[in-house]
CSV table of C-alpha atoms (C1' of nucleotides) in Angstrom, one decimal:
chain,number,residue,atom,x,y,z
A,805,MET,CA,-17.9,-17.7,-11.4
A,806,ASN,CA,-17.2,-21.3,-10.1
A,807,GLY,CA,-19.6,-21.2,-7.0
A,808,SER,CA,-19.0,-24.7,-5.9
A,809,LYS,CA,-17.8,-24.7,-2.1
A,810,SER,CA,-18.3,-27.7,-0.8
A,811,ARG,CA,-18.8,-31.2,-1.0
A,812,ASP,CA,-16.7,-31.0,-3.9
A,813,THR,CA,-13.3,-33.0,-3.8
A,814,GLU,CA,-13.9,-35.1,-0.5
A,815,THR,CA,-12.3,-38.7,0.6
A,816,VAL,CA,-12.7,-39.4,3.4
A,817,GLY,CA,-13.9,-37.7,7.6
A,818,GLY,CA,-13.9,-34.1,4.6
A,819,VAL,CA,-10.1,-34.5,4.4
A,820,ARG,CA,-9.0,-33.9,0.5
A,821,ARG,CA,-5.7,-35.3,-0.5
A,822,SER,CA,-4.5,-31.4,-1.4
A,823,ASP,CA,-5.4,-30.0,2.0
A,824,VAL,CA,-1.6,-29.6,2.4
A,825,THR,CA,-1.4,-27.5,-0.7
A,826,ARG,CA,-4.1,-25.2,0.2
A,827,ASN,CA,-2.9,-24.8,3.7
A,828,ALA,CA,1.3,-24.4,2.4
A,829,ILE,CA,-0.3,-21.6,-0.2
A,830,LEU,CA,-2.5,-20.0,3.1
A,831,GLU,CA,0.1,-19.9,5.3
A,832,ALA,CA,2.5,-18.7,2.4
A,833,ALA,CA,-0.5,-16.2,1.1
A,834,ARG,CA,0.1,-14.4,4.8
A,835,GLU,CA,3.8,-14.0,4.9
A,836,ARG,CA,3.6,-12.0,1.5
A,837,PHE,CA,0.3,-10.2,2.8
A,838,ALA,CA,1.6,-9.0,5.9
A,839,ALA,CA,5.6,-8.3,4.1
A,840,ASP,CA,4.2,-6.5,1.4
A,841,GLY,CA,0.8,-5.8,1.3
A,842,TYR,CA,-2.1,-6.2,-0.8
A,843,GLU,CA,-0.5,-5.0,-4.6
A,844,ARG,CA,3.6,-5.6,-3.9
A,845,ALA,CA,2.2,-9.1,-3.1
A,846,THR,CA,2.5,-11.1,-6.5
A,847,ILE,CA,0.1,-14.4,-6.5
A,848,ARG,CA,3.9,-15.7,-8.4
A,849,ALA,CA,5.6,-15.3,-5.9
A,850,ILE,CA,3.0,-16.3,-3.0
A,851,ALA,CA,3.2,-19.9,-5.6
A,852,LYS,CA,6.2,-19.8,-5.6
A,853,ASP,CA,6.6,-19.3,-1.1
A,854,ALA,CA,4.0,-22.8,-1.6
A,855,ARG,CA,6.4,-24.5,-4.1
A,856,ILE,CA,3.6,-24.6,-6.4
A,857,ASP,CA,2.1,-23.6,-10.0
A,858,PRO,CA,0.5,-20.5,-9.3
A,859,SER,CA,-2.6,-21.9,-11.5
A,860,MET,CA,-3.3,-23.5,-8.3
A,861,VAL,CA,-3.7,-20.6,-6.3
A,862,MET,CA,-6.5,-19.6,-9.1
A,863,ARG,CA,-7.8,-23.0,-8.9
A,864,TYR,CA,-8.6,-23.4,-4.9
A,865,TYR,CA,-9.1,-19.9,-4.6
A,866,GLY,CA,-10.5,-18.3,-7.7
A,867,ASN,CA,-8.6,-15.2,-7.5
A,868,LYS,CA,-7.0,-12.7,-5.8
A,869,GLU,CA,-9.1,-11.3,-4.0
A,870,GLY,CA,-10.9,-14.8,-3.2
A,871,LEU,CA,-7.3,-15.3,-1.5
A,872,PHE,CA,-6.9,-12.5,0.4
A,873,ALA,CA,-10.2,-13.5,2.3
A,874,ALA,CA,-8.9,-16.7,2.8
A,875,ALA,CA,-6.6,-16.2,4.1
A,876,VAL,CA,-6.1,-13.0,6.0
A,877,SER,CA,-8.6,-14.0,9.4
A,878,PHE,CA,-10.1,-10.7,10.8
A,879,ASP,CA,-10.8,-12.8,14.4
A,880,LEU,CA,-9.4,-9.9,16.9
A,881,ARG,CA,-10.5,-13.0,19.4
A,882,LEU,CA,-11.1,-10.2,21.8
A,883,PRO,CA,-11.2,-11.3,25.7
A,884,ASP,CA,-14.9,-10.8,27.3
A,885,LEU,CA,-14.6,-7.7,29.1
A,886,GLY,CA,-17.3,-8.1,31.1
A,887,THR,CA,-15.4,-10.7,33.6
A,888,VAL,CA,-11.8,-8.3,33.1
A,889,ALA,CA,-12.0,-6.1,36.9
A,890,ARG,CA,-13.4,-3.0,35.7
A,891,ALA,CA,-9.9,-0.6,36.4
A,892,ASP,CA,-7.9,-3.5,34.2
A,893,ILE,CA,-10.0,-3.3,31.4
A,894,GLY,CA,-7.3,-1.0,29.5
A,895,ARG,CA,-4.2,-2.6,30.6
A,896,ALA,CA,-6.0,-6.0,29.2
A,897,LEU,CA,-6.5,-5.1,25.6
A,898,VAL,CA,-2.9,-3.2,25.7
A,899,THR,CA,-2.2,-7.1,26.5
A,900,HIS,CA,-3.8,-9.4,23.9
A,901,PHE,CA,-3.6,-7.2,21.3
A,902,LEU,CA,0.3,-6.5,21.9
A,903,ALA,CA,-0.2,-11.0,21.7
A,904,LEU,CA,-2.1,-10.8,18.7
A,905,TRP,CA,-0.1,-8.4,16.8
A,906,GLU,CA,3.3,-10.6,17.8
A,907,GLU,CA,2.2,-14.0,17.6
A,908,ASN,CA,1.3,-14.0,13.8
A,909,GLU,CA,1.8,-11.6,10.9
A,910,GLU,CA,-1.9,-11.5,9.6
A,911,PHE,CA,-3.0,-8.4,11.3
A,912,THR,CA,0.0,-6.5,10.4
A,913,ALA,CA,-1.1,-7.2,6.8
A,914,MET,CA,-4.5,-6.3,7.6
A,915,LEU,CA,-3.0,-3.2,8.4
A,916,ARG,CA,-0.6,-2.9,5.3
A,917,VAL,CA,-4.2,-3.6,3.1
A,918,GLY,CA,-6.2,-1.5,4.7
A,919,ALA,CA,-4.1,1.7,4.1
A,920,THR,CA,-3.9,1.0,0.5
A,921,ASN,CA,-7.0,-1.2,-1.0
A,922,GLN,CA,-10.3,0.5,-0.4
A,923,ALA,CA,-11.9,-3.0,-0.5
A,924,GLY,CA,-9.0,-4.0,3.0
A,925,ALA,CA,-10.1,-0.5,4.8
A,926,GLU,CA,-14.0,-1.2,4.2
A,927,ARG,CA,-13.1,-5.0,5.6
A,928,MET,CA,-10.9,-3.6,8.5
A,929,ARG,CA,-14.5,-1.3,9.1
A,930,ASP,CA,-16.2,-3.9,9.9
A,931,THR,CA,-14.3,-5.5,12.1
A,932,PHE,CA,-14.5,-2.3,14.0
A,933,ARG,CA,-17.8,-2.3,14.4
A,934,GLU,CA,-18.0,-5.9,15.0
A,935,GLN,CA,-15.8,-6.8,16.9
A,936,LEU,CA,-14.3,-3.4,19.3
A,937,LEU,CA,-17.5,-1.6,19.1
A,938,PRO,CA,-19.2,-3.9,21.1
A,939,ALA,CA,-16.5,-4.3,23.3
A,940,ALA,CA,-16.2,-1.5,24.1
A,941,ARG,CA,-19.7,-1.1,24.1
A,942,GLN,CA,-19.8,-3.6,27.1
A,943,ALA,CA,-16.4,-0.9,28.8
A,944,CYS,CA,-18.2,2.4,29.1
A,945,PRO,CA,-20.7,3.1,30.7
A,946,ASP,CA,-22.8,5.5,28.5
A,947,PRO,CA,-23.9,2.7,25.4
A,948,GLU,CA,-24.6,6.2,23.6
A,949,GLN,CA,-20.9,7.4,23.8
A,950,ALA,CA,-19.6,3.9,22.9
A,951,PRO,CA,-18.8,4.1,19.4
A,952,ALA,CA,-17.0,7.5,20.5
A,953,ARG,CA,-14.6,6.0,22.3
A,954,ALA,CA,-13.4,2.3,20.7
A,955,GLY,CA,-12.1,5.3,17.9
A,956,LEU,CA,-10.4,7.1,20.3
A,957,ALA,CA,-9.6,3.1,21.4
A,958,ALA,CA,-8.5,2.1,17.9
A,959,SER,CA,-6.6,5.0,17.3
A,960,GLN,CA,-4.5,4.3,19.9
A,961,LEU,CA,-4.0,0.7,19.4
A,962,LEU,CA,-3.7,1.0,16.0
A,963,GLY,CA,-1.1,4.0,15.9
A,964,LEU,CA,0.9,1.7,18.0
A,965,ALA,CA,1.0,-1.5,15.5
A,966,LEU,CA,1.5,1.4,12.7
A,967,THR,CA,4.5,2.0,14.5
A,968,ARG,CA,5.5,-1.0,15.6
A,969,TYR,CA,5.0,-3.7,13.4
A,970,VAL,CA,4.7,-1.5,10.2
A,971,LEU,CA,7.0,1.8,10.4
A,972,ARG,CA,9.4,-0.1,12.4
A,973,LEU,CA,10.5,3.6,14.5
A,974,PRO,CA,12.7,2.4,16.1
A,975,PRO,CA,11.9,4.1,19.3
A,976,THR,CA,9.1,2.3,19.7
A,977,VAL,CA,9.7,-1.0,18.7
A,978,ALA,CA,12.9,-1.0,21.3
A,979,LEU,CA,10.0,-0.1,24.0
A,980,ALA,CA,9.4,-3.7,26.0
A,981,ARG,CA,6.0,-5.1,25.8
A,982,GLU,CA,5.5,-4.1,29.9
A,983,GLU,CA,6.5,-0.4,29.3
A,984,ILE,CA,4.5,-0.3,26.1
A,985,VAL,CA,1.4,-1.8,28.5
A,986,ALA,CA,1.9,0.5,31.6
A,987,TRP,CA,2.4,3.5,29.6
A,988,LEU,CA,-1.3,2.6,26.7
A,989,GLY,CA,-3.2,1.5,29.6
A,990,PRO,CA,-4.3,4.5,31.4
A,991,THR,CA,-4.8,5.8,28.3
A,992,LEU,CA,-7.2,3.3,26.5
A,993,GLN,CA,-8.6,3.4,29.7
A,994,ARG,CA,-9.5,6.8,30.4
A,995,TYR,CA,-10.8,6.7,26.4
A,996,LEU,CA,-12.9,3.6,27.4
A,997,THR,CA,-13.9,4.1,31.1
A,998,ALA,CA,-13.7,7.6,32.5
A,999,PRO,CA,-15.5,10.5,32.0
A,1000,SER,CA,-16.1,12.4,28.5
A,1001,PRO,CA,-13.7,15.7,29.3
B,721,MET,CA,21.5,8.8,-15.9
B,722,ASN,CA,20.7,12.7,-16.7
B,723,GLY,CA,23.0,14.5,-14.4
B,724,SER,CA,21.4,18.0,-15.5
B,725,LYS,CA,19.8,19.4,-12.3
B,726,SER,CA,20.3,23.1,-12.4
B,727,ARG,CA,20.9,25.7,-14.8
B,728,ASP,CA,18.9,24.4,-17.5
B,729,THR,CA,16.1,25.9,-19.0
B,730,GLU,CA,15.6,29.3,-17.4
B,731,THR,CA,14.5,32.2,-19.3
B,732,VAL,CA,14.7,35.5,-17.5
B,733,GLY,CA,15.0,35.3,-13.1
B,734,GLY,CA,14.6,31.5,-13.5
B,735,VAL,CA,11.5,31.4,-14.4
B,736,ARG,CA,10.7,28.6,-16.3
B,737,ARG,CA,7.7,28.7,-19.2
B,738,SER,CA,6.8,24.2,-18.2
B,739,ASP,CA,6.5,26.4,-15.0
B,740,VAL,CA,2.8,25.5,-15.2
B,741,THR,CA,3.5,22.0,-15.9
B,742,ARG,CA,5.5,21.4,-13.7
B,743,ASN,CA,3.1,22.7,-10.4
B,744,ALA,CA,0.3,21.3,-12.2
B,745,ILE,CA,2.4,17.5,-11.7
B,746,LEU,CA,3.1,17.9,-8.6
B,747,GLU,CA,-0.3,19.0,-7.3
B,748,ALA,CA,-2.4,16.8,-9.9
B,749,ALA,CA,1.0,13.9,-8.5
B,750,ARG,CA,0.3,14.3,-4.6
B,751,GLU,CA,-3.8,14.1,-5.5
B,752,ARG,CA,-2.7,10.6,-6.4
B,753,PHE,CA,-0.5,9.3,-4.0
B,754,ALA,CA,-2.5,10.6,-1.2
B,755,ALA,CA,-5.5,9.1,-2.9
B,756,ASP,CA,-4.8,5.6,-3.9
B,757,GLY,CA,-0.7,5.2,-2.3
B,758,TYR,CA,2.5,4.7,-4.4
B,759,GLU,CA,2.4,1.6,-6.0
B,760,ARG,CA,-1.5,2.2,-7.2
B,761,ALA,CA,-0.4,5.5,-8.0
B,762,THR,CA,-0.3,5.4,-12.2
B,763,ILE,CA,2.6,7.7,-13.8
B,764,ARG,CA,-0.1,7.6,-16.5
B,765,ALA,CA,-2.9,8.0,-14.4
B,766,ILE,CA,-1.4,12.0,-12.4
B,767,ALA,CA,-0.4,12.9,-16.4
B,768,LYS,CA,-3.8,12.3,-17.3
B,769,ASP,CA,-5.2,14.5,-13.9
B,770,ALA,CA,-2.4,17.7,-15.2
B,771,ARG,CA,-3.0,17.6,-19.1
B,772,ILE,CA,0.1,16.6,-20.7
B,773,ASP,CA,2.0,13.4,-21.5
B,774,PRO,CA,2.8,11.2,-18.7
B,775,SER,CA,7.0,11.3,-20.4
B,776,MET,CA,6.4,14.7,-19.3
B,777,VAL,CA,6.6,13.5,-16.0
B,778,MET,CA,9.9,11.4,-16.7
B,779,ARG,CA,11.9,14.2,-17.8
B,780,TYR,CA,10.7,17.0,-15.2
B,781,TYR,CA,11.4,14.6,-12.8
B,782,GLY,CA,13.5,11.4,-14.0
B,783,ASN,CA,11.3,8.3,-12.5
B,784,LYS,CA,8.2,7.5,-10.3
B,785,GLU,CA,11.0,7.7,-7.7
B,786,GLY,CA,11.7,11.0,-8.0
B,787,LEU,CA,8.1,13.0,-9.3
B,788,PHE,CA,7.2,11.6,-5.4
B,789,ALA,CA,10.1,12.9,-3.5
B,790,ALA,CA,9.6,16.3,-4.9
B,791,ALA,CA,5.7,16.2,-5.2
B,792,VAL,CA,5.4,15.2,-1.4
B,793,SER,CA,7.1,17.3,1.3
B,794,PHE,CA,7.8,15.7,4.8
B,795,ASP,CA,7.7,19.4,6.4
B,796,LEU,CA,6.3,19.1,9.4
B,797,ARG,CA,6.6,23.0,10.8
B,798,LEU,CA,6.2,22.3,13.8
B,799,PRO,CA,6.0,25.0,16.4
B,800,ASP,CA,8.6,25.5,18.8
B,801,LEU,CA,7.8,23.4,21.6
B,802,GLY,CA,10.1,25.5,23.8
B,803,THR,CA,7.3,29.0,23.2
B,804,VAL,CA,4.4,26.7,24.2
B,805,ALA,CA,3.4,26.6,27.8
B,806,ARG,CA,4.7,23.5,29.2
B,807,ALA,CA,1.2,22.6,30.1
B,808,ASP,CA,-0.2,23.1,27.0
B,809,ILE,CA,1.9,21.0,24.7
B,810,GLY,CA,-0.6,18.3,23.8
B,811,ARG,CA,-3.1,20.0,23.4
B,812,ALA,CA,-1.4,22.3,21.3
B,813,LEU,CA,0.5,19.3,18.9
B,814,VAL,CA,-3.3,17.8,18.7
B,815,THR,CA,-4.3,21.3,16.8
B,816,HIS,CA,-1.0,21.5,14.9
B,817,PHE,CA,-1.6,18.1,13.4
B,818,LEU,CA,-5.1,18.0,13.3
B,819,ALA,CA,-4.4,21.2,11.5
B,820,LEU,CA,-1.9,19.4,9.5
B,821,TRP,CA,-4.2,16.5,8.0
B,822,GLU,CA,-6.6,18.2,7.0
B,823,GLU,CA,-5.3,21.3,4.8
B,824,ASN,CA,-3.2,18.8,2.4
B,825,GLU,CA,-3.5,15.4,1.6
B,826,GLU,CA,0.6,15.5,1.9
B,827,PHE,CA,0.8,14.1,4.9
B,828,THR,CA,-2.2,10.8,3.6
B,829,ALA,CA,-0.5,10.0,1.2
B,830,MET,CA,3.4,10.1,3.4
B,831,LEU,CA,1.4,7.4,5.6
B,832,ARG,CA,0.1,5.2,2.2
B,833,VAL,CA,3.2,5.6,0.9
B,834,GLY,CA,5.1,4.0,4.2
B,835,ALA,CA,2.4,1.4,5.0
B,836,THR,CA,4.0,-0.5,1.5
B,837,ASN,CA,6.9,0.8,0.4
B,838,GLN,CA,10.1,0.3,2.0
B,839,ALA,CA,11.0,4.1,0.5
B,840,GLY,CA,8.3,5.3,2.7
B,841,ALA,CA,9.2,4.2,5.7
B,842,GLU,CA,12.4,4.5,6.5
B,843,ARG,CA,11.6,8.4,5.8
B,844,MET,CA,8.7,7.9,7.9
B,845,ARG,CA,11.4,6.8,10.3
B,846,ASP,CA,14.3,10.5,9.0
B,847,THR,CA,11.0,12.8,9.6
B,848,PHE,CA,10.4,11.1,12.6
B,849,ARG,CA,13.2,11.2,14.4
B,850,GLU,CA,14.8,14.9,12.2
B,851,GLN,CA,11.4,16.4,13.0
B,852,LEU,CA,9.5,14.7,15.9
B,853,LEU,CA,12.4,14.0,18.3
B,854,PRO,CA,13.9,17.3,18.3
B,855,ALA,CA,10.2,18.7,19.7
B,856,ALA,CA,10.3,15.5,22.0
B,857,ARG,CA,13.6,17.1,23.6
B,858,GLN,CA,11.7,20.2,24.0
B,859,ALA,CA,9.2,18.7,25.8
B,860,CYS,CA,9.9,16.3,28.1
B,861,PRO,CA,12.5,15.6,31.2
B,862,ASP,CA,14.9,13.6,30.8
B,863,PRO,CA,16.1,14.2,27.3
B,864,GLU,CA,17.3,10.2,27.7
B,865,GLN,CA,13.9,9.3,28.0
B,866,ALA,CA,12.7,11.5,24.8
B,867,PRO,CA,13.2,8.9,22.2
B,868,ALA,CA,11.0,6.5,23.7
B,869,ARG,CA,8.5,9.4,24.4
B,870,ALA,CA,8.2,10.5,21.1
B,871,GLY,CA,8.0,7.5,19.4
B,872,LEU,CA,4.3,7.2,22.4
B,873,ALA,CA,2.5,10.2,21.5
B,874,ALA,CA,4.3,9.3,17.8
B,875,SER,CA,1.6,6.2,17.5
B,876,GLN,CA,-1.1,8.7,18.9
B,877,LEU,CA,-0.9,11.0,16.7
B,878,LEU,CA,-0.5,8.6,14.0
B,879,GLY,CA,-3.1,5.9,15.2
B,880,LEU,CA,-5.1,9.1,14.2
B,881,ALA,CA,-4.6,9.8,10.9
B,882,LEU,CA,-4.6,5.8,10.3
B,883,THR,CA,-8.5,5.4,11.3
B,884,ARG,CA,-9.4,9.3,10.2
B,885,TYR,CA,-8.5,10.0,7.4
B,886,VAL,CA,-7.6,6.7,5.9
B,887,LEU,CA,-9.7,4.0,7.2
B,888,ARG,CA,-12.0,6.8,8.1
B,889,LEU,CA,-13.8,4.4,10.5
B,890,PRO,CA,-16.7,6.3,10.7
B,891,PRO,CA,-17.1,7.2,14.6
B,892,THR,CA,-13.7,8.9,14.4
B,893,VAL,CA,-14.2,10.5,11.4
B,894,ALA,CA,-17.4,12.1,12.9
B,895,LEU,CA,-15.7,13.3,15.8
B,896,ALA,CA,-15.1,17.0,16.2
B,897,ARG,CA,-11.8,18.7,16.5
B,898,GLU,CA,-12.5,20.2,19.5
B,899,GLU,CA,-13.1,16.6,21.2
B,900,ILE,CA,-10.2,15.3,19.8
B,901,VAL,CA,-7.9,17.4,21.5
B,902,ALA,CA,-9.9,17.5,24.2
B,903,TRP,CA,-9.4,13.5,24.7
B,904,LEU,CA,-6.0,13.5,22.7
B,905,GLY,CA,-4.3,16.4,24.3
B,906,PRO,CA,-4.1,14.9,27.9
B,907,THR,CA,-3.3,11.5,26.4
B,908,LEU,CA,0.6,14.0,24.1
B,909,GLN,CA,0.9,15.6,27.5
B,910,ARG,CA,1.2,12.5,29.5
B,911,TYR,CA,3.4,10.8,27.8
B,912,LEU,CA,5.7,13.4,27.0
B,913,THR,CA,5.6,15.3,30.7
B,914,ALA,CA,4.8,12.7,32.8
B,915,PRO,CA,7.0,11.4,34.7
B,916,SER,CA,7.6,7.6,33.6
B,917,PRO,CA,4.4,5.0,35.1
C,416,DA,C1',-7.1,-54.4,-14.8
C,417,DG,C1',-9.3,-49.9,-16.1
C,418,DC,C1',-11.5,-46.7,-15.7
C,419,DG,C1',-12.5,-41.6,-14.1
C,420,DT,C1',-11.6,-37.7,-12.0
C,421,DA,C1',-8.9,-34.7,-8.9
C,422,DG,C1',-4.1,-32.9,-8.8
C,423,DG,C1',-0.2,-30.2,-10.8
C,424,DC,C1',1.9,-28.3,-13.9
C,425,DC,C1',3.2,-25.5,-18.6
C,426,DA,C1',2.3,-22.1,-21.8
C,427,DA,C1',0.0,-18.5,-23.2
C,428,DC,C1',-3.1,-14.6,-22.8
C,429,DA,C1',-4.7,-9.5,-22.1
C,430,DC,C1',-3.4,-5.8,-20.3
C,431,DG,C1',-1.1,-2.0,-17.6
C,432,DT,C1',3.3,-0.7,-16.1
C,433,DG,C1',7.4,2.8,-15.4
C,434,DT,C1',10.6,4.2,-19.1
C,435,DT,C1',12.7,5.7,-24.0
C,436,DG,C1',13.2,7.5,-28.2
C,437,DA,C1',12.4,10.6,-31.9
C,438,DC,C1',9.3,13.8,-34.1
C,439,DA,C1',7.1,18.1,-34.1
C,440,DG,C1',5.9,23.2,-33.2
C,441,DT,C1',7.7,27.6,-30.3
C,442,DC,C1',9.8,30.3,-28.1
C,443,DC,C1',13.8,33.9,-27.9
C,444,DA,C1',18.6,35.0,-28.5
C,445,DG,C1',22.1,36.4,-32.1
D,622,DC,C1',15.8,36.4,-39.7
D,623,DT,C1',17.5,31.9,-38.0
D,624,DG,C1',19.6,28.8,-35.6
D,625,DG,C1',19.6,26.6,-31.3
D,626,DA,C1',16.7,25.3,-27.1
D,627,DC,C1',12.9,24.3,-25.0
D,628,DT,C1',8.3,22.2,-24.7
D,629,DG,C1',5.2,18.5,-25.8
D,630,DT,C1',3.4,14.5,-28.6
D,631,DC,C1',3.4,9.6,-30.3
D,632,DA,C1',4.6,5.4,-30.7
D,633,DA,C1',6.4,2.0,-29.4
D,634,DC,C1',9.7,-1.1,-25.9
D,635,DA,C1',10.6,-4.8,-21.8
D,636,DC,C1',8.3,-5.9,-18.4
D,637,DG,C1',5.9,-8.0,-14.5
D,638,DT,C1',0.6,-8.9,-13.7
D,639,DG,C1',-4.0,-11.4,-13.6
D,640,DT,C1',-5.6,-14.8,-15.4
D,641,DT,C1',-7.4,-19.0,-18.4
D,642,DG,C1',-7.6,-23.8,-20.8
D,643,DG,C1',-5.5,-27.1,-22.2
D,644,DC,C1',-2.2,-31.0,-21.4
D,645,DC,C1',-0.1,-35.3,-18.2
D,646,DT,C1',0.5,-37.8,-13.7
D,647,DA,C1',-1.9,-40.7,-9.8
D,648,DC,C1',-4.1,-41.6,-6.8
D,649,DG,C1',-8.8,-44.8,-5.3
D,650,DC,C1',-13.1,-46.7,-6.2
D,651,DT,C1',-15.6,-50.9,-8.3
DNA sequence: AGCGTAGGCCAACACGTGTTGACAGTCCAG
DNA sequence: CTGGACTGTCAACACGTGTTGGCCTACGCT
């Protein structure tokens, strides 16, 4: 509906006076989406956290979906698996994802939303296809098998995130990061590089 | 509020005339919860599917939480791992869970609800503790390590359910059941029975 | 100084939710 | 046949939601 995207409301150097508000909204939105999921994260609650009026959210991000799209990034920042020693790929991936999930809760939000919201699931499929799958193509020998192997890897990685950060199964939460790497690393290594069983 | 639980409304042999309605409600609830998750599954929609009035749901199940509790079973029907050959435990578990998820969608509902709803997550923790953990105790050598190993197994099993039945990542959906058993069986076998890395 | 405009708040709308209570048909025991 | 319960429907309540438009303030340029 409101197509004006760039070029509205700048003063000097593209820095708008309202940027602090915009960022406050985004930050609050990230936390709420991560904690509550898409449906339970209300615009009113987000606005309250950001100490502004709910209508500001609408003004800056159009609607709730727009806010979610703006707040939650889907950049996995995957390392270039070409530079990683072939035998360390599994451990490297687990380490990377652990860091990703623990440094901020955006990706937990992705999970919660993907589990309930149709559009959220679609977006996770895109992320998988555009980021994890190319990485798998670099790691695994037969490119034709890459999708299946990436799917297997995703099942273990997302399962870890689900049980540890969303469901919070006590034994999974209690595991030290090194333990997780030691256990899951070989699994991913096998899914990505071992010959088909 | 209405404490009358048993002994109301029976005719002969404990068979109530309204049982067909009750079952219709439960069946519709299961489908809706599985498809939409707890928040998006509305009582009105469930009632419509069951072709009755929304108020009947309240009468028979008290409130939405009561309906969810009644509709979704949390019995994993795990086989006795004592009777399974030690080397086949991993494959047996994967096979069992695949059958569980594909025969009805209750357990997908559990996942969706656990991901968004606090009470749902709590209930999944209970299920884990009361059913998967005892099974793991039978399977793994050192009983002290059983919780961690059960947690690892849960991460892979729930991750499979998440990617295949909830997010529907195409490569994971495309895998044949035998392929999944062949890939994930060894993983679970290792998590449950192999020595600590 | 004056003015346009961006930033912000307030009140309200329309809608969907879970939930409740009053009312009508229906079956069965006495 | 009659009374009382069970089964079911209808309409409404109270509330929270996303969303909208009008209004006031205050900044920044000329």
